[in-house]
GROMACS .gro file of C-alpha atoms in nm:
model
  453
    1SER     CA    1  12.961  11.095  12.596
    2PRO     CA    2  12.654  11.297  12.458
    3LEU     CA    3  12.423  11.133  12.722
    4ILE     CA    4  12.639  11.204  13.012
    5LEU     CA    5  12.643  11.569  12.884
    6LEU     CA    6  12.274  11.574  12.809
    7ASN     CA    7  12.166  11.639  13.189
    8ASP     CA    8  12.379  11.938  13.198
    9LEU     CA    9  12.240  12.083  12.872
   10ILE     CA   10  11.877  12.025  13.011
   11GLU     CA   11  11.958  12.212  13.319
   12ASN     CA   12  12.103  12.497  13.115
   13ALA     CA   13  11.788  12.482  12.911
   14ASN     CA   14  11.558  12.510  13.204
   15ALA     CA   15  11.747  12.812  13.328
   16ALA     CA   16  11.658  12.983  12.996
   17LEU     CA   17  11.291  12.871  12.978
   18PRO     CA   18  11.020  13.132  12.970
   19PRO     CA   19  10.807  13.199  13.296
   20GLY     CA   20  10.535  12.944  13.333
   21VAL     CA   21  10.683  12.680  13.095
   22GLU     CA   22  10.722  12.336  13.256
   23THR     CA   23  11.086  12.248  13.324
   24LEU     CA   24  11.258  11.963  13.141
   25ARG     CA   25  11.334  11.661  13.351
   26THR     CA   26  11.685  11.506  13.357
   27PHE     CA   27  11.759  11.140  13.292
   28ASP     CA   28  11.861  10.865  13.537
   29LEU     CA   29  12.145  10.612  13.453
   30PHE     CA   30  11.908  10.334  13.317
   31ASP     CA   31  11.624  10.557  13.148
   32VAL     CA   32  11.764  10.512  12.797
   33THR     CA   33  11.853  10.144  12.833
   34PRO     CA   34  11.551  10.015  12.660
   35ILE     CA   35  11.624  10.229  12.366
   36GLY     CA   36  11.991  10.125  12.362
   37ILE     CA   37  11.903   9.750  12.388
   38ALA     CA   38  11.687   9.792  12.085
   39ILE     CA   39  11.929   9.963  11.883
   40LEU     CA   40  12.185   9.709  11.971
   41ALA     CA   41  11.977   9.427  11.891
   42SER     CA   42  11.892   9.562  11.539
   43GLY     CA   43  12.259   9.625  11.475
   44ILE     CA   44  12.348   9.262  11.575
   45LEU     CA   45  12.061   9.144  11.348
   46TYR     CA   46  12.155   9.362  11.069
   47PHE     CA   47  12.529   9.240  11.073
   48ALA     CA   48  12.413   8.880  11.118
   49LEU     CA   49  12.190   8.874  10.825
   50ALA     CA   50  12.363   9.133  10.589
   51GLY     CA   51  12.713   9.128  10.714
   52LYS     CA   52  12.828   8.837  10.494
   53TYR     CA   53  12.697   9.012  10.178
   54LEU     CA   54  12.826   9.373  10.266
   55LEU     CA   55  13.153   9.332  10.456
   56PRO     CA   56  13.471   9.255  10.270
   57MET     CA   57  13.612   8.906  10.279
   58ALA     CA   58  13.859   8.833  10.555
   59LYS     CA   59  14.197   8.796  10.464
   60GLU     CA   60  14.309   8.592  10.753
   61LYS     CA   61  14.096   8.363  10.962
   62SER     CA   62  14.337   8.263  11.226
   63ILE     CA   63  14.467   8.499  11.490
   64GLY     CA   64  14.710   8.377  11.746
   65SER     CA   65  14.763   8.492  12.096
   66PRO     CA   66  14.931   8.705  12.226
   67ALA     CA   67  15.040   8.820  11.906
   68ARG     CA   68  14.931   8.745  11.545
   69THR     CA   69  15.046   8.432  11.387
   70LYS     CA   70  15.351   8.429  11.125
   71THR     CA   71  15.091   8.322  10.875
   72TYR     CA   72  14.873   8.634  10.937
   73PHE     CA   73  15.168   8.878  10.886
   74ALA     CA   74  15.332   8.671  10.590
   75ASP     CA   75  14.978   8.671  10.405
   76VAL     CA   76  14.857   9.016  10.487
   77TYR     CA   77  15.194   9.210  10.496
   78GLY     CA   78  15.421   9.004  10.320
   79ILE     CA   79  15.655   8.955  10.615
   80LYS     CA   80  15.814   8.619  10.568
   81GLY     CA   81  16.115   8.440  10.697
   82ASP     CA   82  16.306   8.376  11.016
   83VAL     CA   83  16.564   8.570  11.225
   84TYR     CA   84  16.927   8.542  11.159
   85GLU     CA   85  17.259   8.664  11.280
   86LEU     CA   86  17.503   8.816  11.051
   87LEU     CA   87  17.866   8.895  11.159
   88VAL     CA   88  18.010   9.198  10.973
   89THR     CA   89  18.362   9.124  10.875
   90VAL     CA   90  18.665   9.362  10.801
   91ASP     CA   91  18.583   9.351  10.424
   92SER     CA   92  18.234   9.432  10.443
   93PRO     CA   93  18.104   9.767  10.288
   94LEU     CA   94  17.867   9.793  10.592
   95VAL     CA   95  18.166   9.904  10.804
   96GLY     CA   96  18.113  10.264  10.898
   97MET     CA   97  17.760  10.286  10.787
   98THR     CA   98  17.476  10.381  11.016
   99VAL     CA   99  17.188  10.136  11.069
  100SER     CA  100  16.961  10.366  10.847
  101GLU     CA  101  17.216  10.356  10.562
  102ALA     CA  102  17.258   9.969  10.604
  103GLU     CA  103  16.874   9.936  10.561
  104LYS     CA  104  16.880  10.122  10.251
  105MET     CA  105  17.103   9.899  10.073
  106PRO     CA  106  16.971   9.695   9.786
  107GLY     CA  107  16.803   9.361   9.887
  108ALA     CA  108  16.835   9.449  10.252
  109PRO     CA  109  16.642   9.233  10.505
  110LEU     CA  110  16.455   9.382  10.799
  111LEU     CA  111  16.724   9.481  11.060
  112LEU     CA  112  16.585   9.446  11.389
  113ALA     CA  113  16.867   9.415  11.653
  114ILE     CA  114  17.239   9.488  11.688
  115ARG     CA  115  17.536   9.413  11.923
  116ASN     CA  116  17.852   9.619  11.905
  117THR     CA  117  18.055   9.576  12.205
  118GLU     CA  118  17.779   9.647  12.462
  119GLU     CA  119  17.475   9.435  12.529
  120PRO     CA  120  17.263   9.331  12.232
  121ARG     CA  121  16.944   9.536  12.172
  122LEU     CA  122  16.638   9.545  11.977
  123ALA     CA  123  16.523   9.832  11.769
  124PRO     CA  124  16.850   9.987  11.702
  125PRO     CA  125  16.859  10.383  11.651
  126SER     CA  126  16.893  10.465  11.296
  127ASP     CA  127  17.215  10.655  11.375
  128GLU     CA  128  17.375  10.351  11.532
  129MET     CA  129  17.720  10.271  11.370
  130ILE     CA  130  17.813   9.933  11.225
  131TRP     CA  131  18.173   9.828  11.282
  132VAL     CA  132  18.393   9.519  11.231
  133GLY     CA  133  18.269   9.249  11.453
  134THR     CA  134  17.919   9.401  11.481
  135ILE     CA  135  17.648   9.134  11.495
  136LEU     CA  136  17.317   9.219  11.314
  137GLY     CA  137  16.978   9.067  11.397
  138VAL     CA  138  16.785   9.050  11.061
  139MET     CA  139  16.471   8.895  10.953
  140GLY     CA  140  16.389   8.746  10.591
  141THR     CA  141  16.378   8.441  10.400
  142ARG     CA  142  16.686   8.237  10.371
  143ASP     CA  143  16.753   8.328  10.022
  144VAL     CA  144  16.726   8.714  10.078
  145VAL     CA  145  16.932   8.690  10.391
  146GLY     CA  146  17.198   8.468  10.216
  147ARG     CA  147  17.212   8.698   9.917
  148PHE     CA  148  17.260   9.011  10.121
  149ALA     CA  149  17.535   8.864  10.336
  150LEU     CA  150  17.732   8.744  10.034
  151ASP     CA  151  17.686   9.077   9.850
  152ASN     CA  152  17.808   9.260  10.162
  153GLN     CA  153  18.079   9.035  10.296
  154CYS     CA  154  17.889   8.912  10.610
  155ARG     CA  155  17.897   8.580  10.762
  156VAL     CA  156  17.555   8.400  10.861
  157GLN     CA  157  17.584   8.245  11.190
  158PRO     CA  158  17.470   7.889  11.211
  159ARG     CA  159  17.228   7.946  11.500
  160LEU     CA  160  17.112   8.249  11.713
  161ARG     CA  161  17.378   8.267  11.975
  162THR     CA  162  17.364   8.643  12.050
  163PHE     CA  163  16.991   8.743  12.016
  164GLY     CA  164  16.827   8.394  12.098
  165PRO     CA  165  16.687   8.543  12.434
  166LEU     CA  166  16.572   8.860  12.275
  167PHE     CA  167  16.380   8.691  11.989
  168ASN     CA  168  16.214   8.445  12.202
  169SER     CA  169  15.838   8.461  12.141
  170SER     CA  170  15.756   8.503  12.505
  171ARG     CA  171  15.968   8.825  12.514
  172ALA     CA  172  15.927   8.991  12.188
  173GLY     CA  173  15.725   8.973  11.859
  174ILE     CA  174  15.545   9.142  11.581
  175SER     CA  175  15.240   9.352  11.651
  176GLU     CA  176  14.991   9.603  11.506
  177VAL     CA  177  15.005   9.967  11.635
  178VAL     CA  178  14.727  10.214  11.515
  179ILE     CA  179  14.772  10.600  11.486
  180PRO     CA  180  14.453  10.737  11.661
  181PRO     CA  181  14.296  11.087  11.582
  182GLY     CA  182  14.468  11.349  11.764
  183SER     CA  183  14.816  11.173  11.783
  184ARG     CA  184  15.124  11.382  11.804
  185MET     CA  185  15.281  11.134  11.543
  186ILE     CA  186  15.032  11.261  11.275
  187GLY     CA  187  15.231  11.455  11.006
  188GLN     CA  188  15.561  11.327  11.120
  189SER     CA  189  15.763  11.073  10.923
  190VAL     CA  190  15.853  10.742  11.099
  191GLY     CA  191  16.213  10.861  11.107
  192GLU     CA  192  16.111  11.194  11.254
  193ALA     CA  193  15.898  11.023  11.530
  194ARG     CA  194  16.220  10.832  11.621
  195LEU     CA  195  16.011  10.540  11.728
  196ARG     CA  196  16.318  10.319  11.774
  197ARG     CA  197  16.499  10.548  12.005
  198ARG     CA  198  16.206  10.660  12.203
  199TYR     CA  199  15.983  10.363  12.226
  200GLY     CA  200  16.189  10.057  12.125
  201ILE     CA  201  15.975   9.954  11.816
  202SER     CA  202  16.086   9.889  11.458
  203VAL     CA  203  15.821   9.963  11.194
  204LEU     CA  204  15.839   9.685  10.925
  205ALA     CA  205  15.542   9.794  10.721
  206VAL     CA  206  15.218  10.033  10.717
  207ASN     CA  207  14.869   9.946  10.653
  208ARG     CA  208  14.701  10.268  10.520
  209ARG     CA  209  14.346  10.222  10.421
  210GLY     CA  210  14.399   9.865  10.315
  211LYS     CA  211  14.713   9.944  10.113
  212ILE     CA  212  15.017   9.770  10.237
  213LEU     CA  213  15.331   9.985  10.220
  214THR     CA  214  15.675   9.828  10.290
  215GLU     CA  215  15.898  10.053  10.070
  216GLY     CA  216  16.038  10.387  10.220
  217VAL     CA  217  15.849  10.329  10.548
  218ARG     CA  218  16.128  10.532  10.727
  219ASP     CA  219  16.022  10.853  10.530
  220LEU     CA  220  15.649  10.779  10.534
  221GLN     CA  221  15.433  11.068  10.684
  222LEU     CA  222  15.192  10.914  10.938
  223GLU     CA  223  14.825  10.965  10.911
  224THR     CA  224  14.526  10.901  11.133
  225GLY     CA  225  14.423  10.523  11.112
  226ASP     CA  226  14.780  10.421  10.980
  227CYS     CA  227  14.831  10.066  11.121
  228LEU     CA  228  15.197  10.018  11.201
  229VAL     CA  229  15.348   9.672  11.170
  230SER     CA  230  15.604   9.666  11.431
  231HIS     CA  231  15.855   9.455  11.608
  232SER     CA  232  15.950   9.506  11.985
  233THR     CA  233  15.970   9.356  12.306
  234TRP     CA  234  15.648   9.302  12.478
  235ARG     CA  235  15.756   9.525  12.759
  236ASP     CA  236  15.834   9.818  12.527
  237LEU     CA  237  15.489   9.736  12.362
  238SER     CA  238  15.329   9.768  12.700
  239THR     CA  239  15.477  10.119  12.738
  240VAL     CA  240  15.355  10.214  12.390
  241ALA     CA  241  15.007  10.109  12.490
  242LYS     CA  242  14.993  10.362  12.770
  243GLU     CA  243  15.073  10.647  12.543
  244ARG     CA  244  14.782  10.842  12.405
  245ASP     CA  245  14.955  10.868  12.063
  246PHE     CA  246  14.909  10.515  11.991
  247ILE     CA  247  14.647  10.226  12.018
  248VAL     CA  248  14.805   9.890  12.031
  249ALA     CA  249  14.572   9.650  11.822
  250THR     CA  250  14.751   9.325  11.928
  251ASP     CA  251  14.689   9.130  12.249
  252ILE     CA  252  15.020   9.135  12.446
  253PRO     CA  253  15.095   8.971  12.777
  254LYS     CA  254  15.001   9.238  13.035
  255GLU     CA  255  15.300   9.284  13.282
  256GLU     CA  256  15.127   9.504  13.537
  257GLN     CA  257  14.815   9.313  13.618
  258ARG     CA  258  14.696   9.342  13.992
  259PRO     CA  259  14.496   9.028  14.060
  260GLN     CA  260  14.506   9.111  14.438
  261LYS     CA  261  14.310   9.428  14.385
  262VAL     CA  262  14.005   9.276  14.217
  263ALA     CA  263  13.806   9.280  14.528
  264HIS     CA  264  13.872   9.654  14.571
  265ALA     CA  265  13.797   9.730  14.210
  266VAL     CA  266  13.457   9.542  14.200
  267PHE     CA  267  13.363   9.714  14.547
  268PHE     CA  268  13.432  10.059  14.427
  269PHE     CA  269  13.255   9.989  14.074
  270ALA     CA  270  12.957   9.840  14.278
  271LEU     CA  271  12.968  10.153  14.515
  272SER     CA  272  12.948  10.401  14.216
  273VAL     CA  273  12.668  10.212  14.052
  274GLY     CA  274  12.474  10.197  14.372
  275MET     CA  275  12.524  10.568  14.444
  276ILE     CA  276  12.382  10.643  14.089
  277ILE     CA  277  12.078  10.405  14.149
  278PHE     CA  278  11.982  10.435  14.492
  279SER     CA  279  12.081  10.800  14.590
  280ASP     CA  280  12.028  11.150  14.452
  281PHE     CA  281  12.405  11.185  14.378
  282ARG     CA  282  12.496  11.322  14.024
  283LEU     CA  283  12.649  11.050  13.782
  284SER     CA  284  12.969  11.252  13.782
  285ILE     CA  285  12.998  11.277  14.166
  286ALA     CA  286  12.937  10.886  14.185
  287LEU     CA  287  13.168  10.793  13.932
  288LEU     CA  288  13.442  11.024  14.091
  289VAL     CA  289  13.403  10.860  14.435
  290GLY     CA  290  13.457  10.526  14.254
  291ALA     CA  291  13.773  10.645  14.077
  292MET     CA  292  13.914  10.806  14.400
  293GLY     CA  293  13.855  10.498  14.586
  294MET     CA  294  14.047  10.291  14.320
  295VAL     CA  295  14.337  10.533  14.325
  296LEU     CA  296  14.360  10.541  14.705
  297THR     CA  297  14.355  10.149  14.739
  298GLY     CA  298  14.619  10.106  14.467
  299VAL     CA  299  14.404   9.952  14.198
  300ILE     CA  300  14.531  10.217  13.943
  301ALA     CA  301  14.818  10.443  14.006
  302ILE     CA  302  14.771  10.815  14.020
  303ASP     CA  303  14.991  10.836  13.702
  304GLU     CA  304  14.785  10.582  13.507
  305ALA     CA  305  14.473  10.773  13.621
  306TYR     CA  306  14.607  11.111  13.507
  307GLY     CA  307  14.724  10.961  13.179
  308SER     CA  308  14.392  10.815  13.115
  309VAL     CA  309  14.213  11.158  13.121
  310SER     CA  310  14.158  11.297  12.768
  311TRP     CA  311  14.234  11.645  12.836
  312LYS     CA  312  14.126  11.763  12.503
  313SER     CA  313  13.790  11.645  12.578
  314VAL     CA  314  13.789  11.833  12.908
  315PHE     CA  315  13.875  12.153  12.756
  316LEU     CA  316  13.640  12.102  12.460
  317LEU     CA  317  13.352  12.053  12.708
  318ALA     CA  318  13.461  12.366  12.905
  319SER     CA  319  13.443  12.570  12.591
  320LEU     CA  320  13.135  12.422  12.421
  321ILE     CA  321  12.900  12.432  12.726
  322PRO     CA  322  12.923  12.807  12.748
  323LEU     CA  323  12.845  12.820  12.382
  324GLY     CA  324  12.524  12.625  12.425
  325GLN     CA  325  12.443  12.862  12.722
  326ALA     CA  326  12.499  13.164  12.500
  327MET     CA  327  12.287  13.036  12.211
  328GLU     CA  328  12.000  12.982  12.461
  329ARG     CA  329  12.027  13.305  12.672
  330THR     CA  330  12.056  13.530  12.361
  331GLY     CA  331  11.774  13.382  12.180
  332THR     CA  332  11.987  13.248  11.898
  333ALA     CA  333  11.859  12.890  11.949
  334ALA     CA  334  11.500  13.003  11.960
  335TRP     CA  335  11.556  13.215  11.627
  336ILE     CA  336  11.717  12.915  11.460
  337ALA     CA  337  11.437  12.684  11.571
  338GLN     CA  338  11.176  12.914  11.431
  339GLU     CA  339  11.362  12.946  11.096
  340ILE     CA  340  11.366  12.576  11.075
  341MET     CA  341  10.991  12.559  11.146
  342VAL     CA  342  10.934  12.808  10.862
  343ILE     CA  343  11.125  12.596  10.620
  344LEU     CA  344  10.968  12.253  10.739
  345GLY     CA  345  10.606  12.415  10.749
  346ASP     CA  346  10.311  12.238  10.906
  347VAL     CA  347  10.414  11.876  10.913
  348PRO     CA  348  10.367  11.617  11.153
  349ASP     CA  349  10.584  11.560  11.480
  350LEU     CA  350  10.748  11.244  11.344
  351VAL     CA  351  10.876  11.430  11.046
  352ILE     CA  352  11.037  11.686  11.257
  353GLN     CA  353  11.186  11.427  11.461
  354ALA     CA  354  11.330  11.253  11.162
  355ALA     CA  355  11.475  11.589  11.046
  356LEU     CA  356  11.638  11.653  11.351
  357ALA     CA  357  11.789  11.313  11.375
  358LEU     CA  358  11.939  11.340  11.019
  359LEU     CA  359  12.063  11.685  11.108
  360ALA     CA  360  12.243  11.554  11.409
  361THR     CA  361  12.382  11.258  11.201
  362ALA     CA  362  12.514  11.493  10.936
  363PHE     CA  363  12.667  11.712  11.215
  364THR     CA  364  12.846  11.427  11.384
  365LEU     CA  365  13.004  11.323  11.052
  366VAL     CA  366  13.207  11.645  11.029
  367MET     CA  367  13.247  11.726  11.402
  368SER     CA  368  13.273  11.548  11.744
  369ASN     CA  369  12.935  11.405  11.885
  370VAL     CA  370  12.983  11.612  12.196
  371GLY     CA  371  13.009  11.931  11.989
  372ALA     CA  372  12.710  11.846  11.768
  373THR     CA  373  12.506  11.759  12.086
  374THR     CA  374  12.600  12.095  12.249
  375ILE     CA  375  12.500  12.289  11.968
  376LEU     CA  376  12.187  12.126  11.840
  377VAL     CA  377  12.008  12.039  12.184
  378PRO     CA  378  11.916  12.408  12.252
  379ILE     CA  379  11.788  12.424  11.886
  380ALA     CA  380  11.569  12.098  11.932
  381VAL     CA  381  11.431  12.219  12.266
  382GLY     CA  382  11.338  12.544  12.092
  383ILE     CA  383  11.143  12.360  11.812
  384ALA     CA  384  10.983  12.157  12.075
  385LEU     CA  385  10.843  12.454  12.255
  386ALA     CA  386  10.735  12.608  11.934
  387THR     CA  387  10.535  12.317  11.812
  388GLY     CA  388  10.398  12.213  12.165
  389ALA     CA  389  10.592  11.889  12.160
  390ASN     CA  390  10.799  11.737  12.446
  391PRO     CA  391  11.130  11.917  12.464
  392THR     CA  392  11.292  11.643  12.666
  393MET     CA  393  11.219  11.389  12.400
  394TYR     CA  394  11.363  11.608  12.118
  395ALA     CA  395  11.669  11.673  12.323
  396LEU     CA  396  11.700  11.289  12.373
  397ILE     CA  397  11.671  11.237  12.001
  398ILE     CA  398  11.966  11.472  11.921
  399ALA     CA  399  12.183  11.317  12.207
  400LEU     CA  400  12.114  10.969  12.049
  401SER     CA  401  12.156  11.061  11.692
  402THR     CA  402  12.501  11.220  11.739
  403SER     CA  403  12.626  10.877  11.791
  404ASN     CA  404  12.491  10.762  11.464
  405SER     CA  405  12.837  10.776  11.279
  406PHE     CA  406  12.852  10.471  11.092
  407LEU     CA  407  12.863  10.621  10.752
  408LEU     CA  408  13.231  10.753  10.737
  409PRO     CA  409  13.550  10.662  10.918
  410THR     CA  410  13.553  11.020  11.075
  411HIS     CA  411  13.458  10.892  11.429
  412GLN     CA  412  13.759  10.793  11.642
  413VAL     CA  413  13.628  10.422  11.680
  414ASN     CA  414  13.565  10.396  11.297
  415ALA     CA  415  13.937  10.522  11.233
  416LEU     CA  416  14.074  10.296  11.482
  417ILE     CA  417  13.925   9.987  11.320
  418MET     CA  418  13.991  10.101  10.958
  419GLY     CA  419  14.352   9.987  10.956
  420PRO     CA  420  14.349   9.655  11.145
  421GLY     CA  421  14.010   9.543  10.969
  422GLY     CA  422  14.149   9.640  10.634
  423TYR     CA  423  13.828   9.847  10.565
  424ARG     CA  424  13.806  10.133  10.293
  425VAL     CA  425  13.582  10.437  10.287
  426ALA     CA  426  13.355  10.239  10.040
  427ASP     CA  427  13.307   9.968  10.297
  428PHE     CA  428  13.196  10.222  10.570
  429ILE     CA  429  12.946  10.381  10.306
  430ARG     CA  430  12.792  10.054  10.197
  431VAL     CA  431  12.753   9.917  10.538
  432GLY     CA  432  12.710  10.221  10.737
  433SER     CA  433  12.417  10.369  10.511
  434GLY     CA  434  12.188  10.076  10.607
  435MET     CA  435  12.306  10.073  10.973
  436SER     CA  436  12.246  10.459  10.997
  437LEU     CA  437  11.891  10.427  10.859
  438ILE     CA  438  11.808  10.137  11.090
  439PHE     CA  439  11.951  10.338  11.381
  440ILE     CA  440  11.731  10.635  11.322
  441VAL     CA  441  11.413  10.407  11.254
  442VAL     CA  442  11.458  10.199  11.565
  443MET     CA  443  11.559  10.496  11.775
  444LEU     CA  444  11.276  10.717  11.676
  445THR     CA  445  11.018  10.423  11.737
  446MET     CA  446  11.167  10.342  12.069
  447VAL     CA  447  11.180  10.706  12.185
  448ASN     CA  448  10.818  10.750  12.106
  449VAL     CA  449  10.715  10.444  12.272
  450VAL     CA  450  10.926  10.519  12.594
  451PHE     CA  451  10.776  10.863  12.620
  452SER     CA  452  10.416  10.747  12.548
  453LEU     CA  453  10.417  10.506  12.862
   0.00000   0.00000   0.00000
């Protein structure tokens, strides 16, 4: 978070200040809370009053739990029908085909399960062979399944004898899985990613920026924000949810809850917050103590803790912080600040603050908010020193403004909700432009009020 990074940047700025200049103060945990509450309240009010006019109409009002309802997937993705069992006969042209080849047959329903001689399994690999006596678990309408069975000499079983337990709604179902920024799946096709073999999920359709893709899904190259409509067991989906390459957007039964550890979790969370509020420990140290306590008491496994760390962010910070230091100590930040002041001329402080807020907002649309904060804070401090303003206030304006990323789906959070929410870029521009303006106005007002107290 830019606010967590801000104190480190302020300390770096203090080290580069000219002699005799008052040092910048760092922020405590709740120093910016009034500003955040005001921004939150204004955002809620904005969407409450204007949301129904600006946001697209919802396609489905009813959402089931733990998975989406059948009506939802039928209406939004066109996934209709029930599950049937097909017995492959000796005269079937499917004999000797792979699962992938069978799926490409004209009028083929969704192929979700298979049983040869071994135990029945969901999400059969694409190279799994079909033989005489193979039982296929398919999903589709009665007409589609019946026509496919007739054309390919398969016998429709009267009821689910083989796959009944597998398709039980308490064990398996349909879900939505989103491809986040930075996923290793980006650029790979669904087939190349081998999602069935590696993760046990069958991709039924893809929602890409509001467009539903159901044909040629296996050959479709994955992009950031793609929402994969998948069928799997809840156990396999829980495993997928732990991977950093996916975000599971469907509520699923959590199999590894540890209710007996609630007291430990609450204690170490309270300990961390208490250390932040009532001691001089730095925020990072206090949170590390809480995290270590939770690992040692079994609230979270060490592998889970390791997997939750965004190592890309760690190395990004390790690279950007020295860059910010170099800008300050070489005088680059001061030179850029002077050039900006030459362009702006003799203008009121509020105009300079608004210009910095707009600059930070523009930066965060094309790069990470952490990167924008690291680059712009030294410049903002230089401008404040040149104009006689409060450099701490200017640094805070930058740190807050780099979170003003409502205008485009370039921020990770925006990209994640784009697919499941059915939003388009035009929706973000229409709604986000107003929210971005409100953010800047409320933020600048509150920052000036807080620093005037």
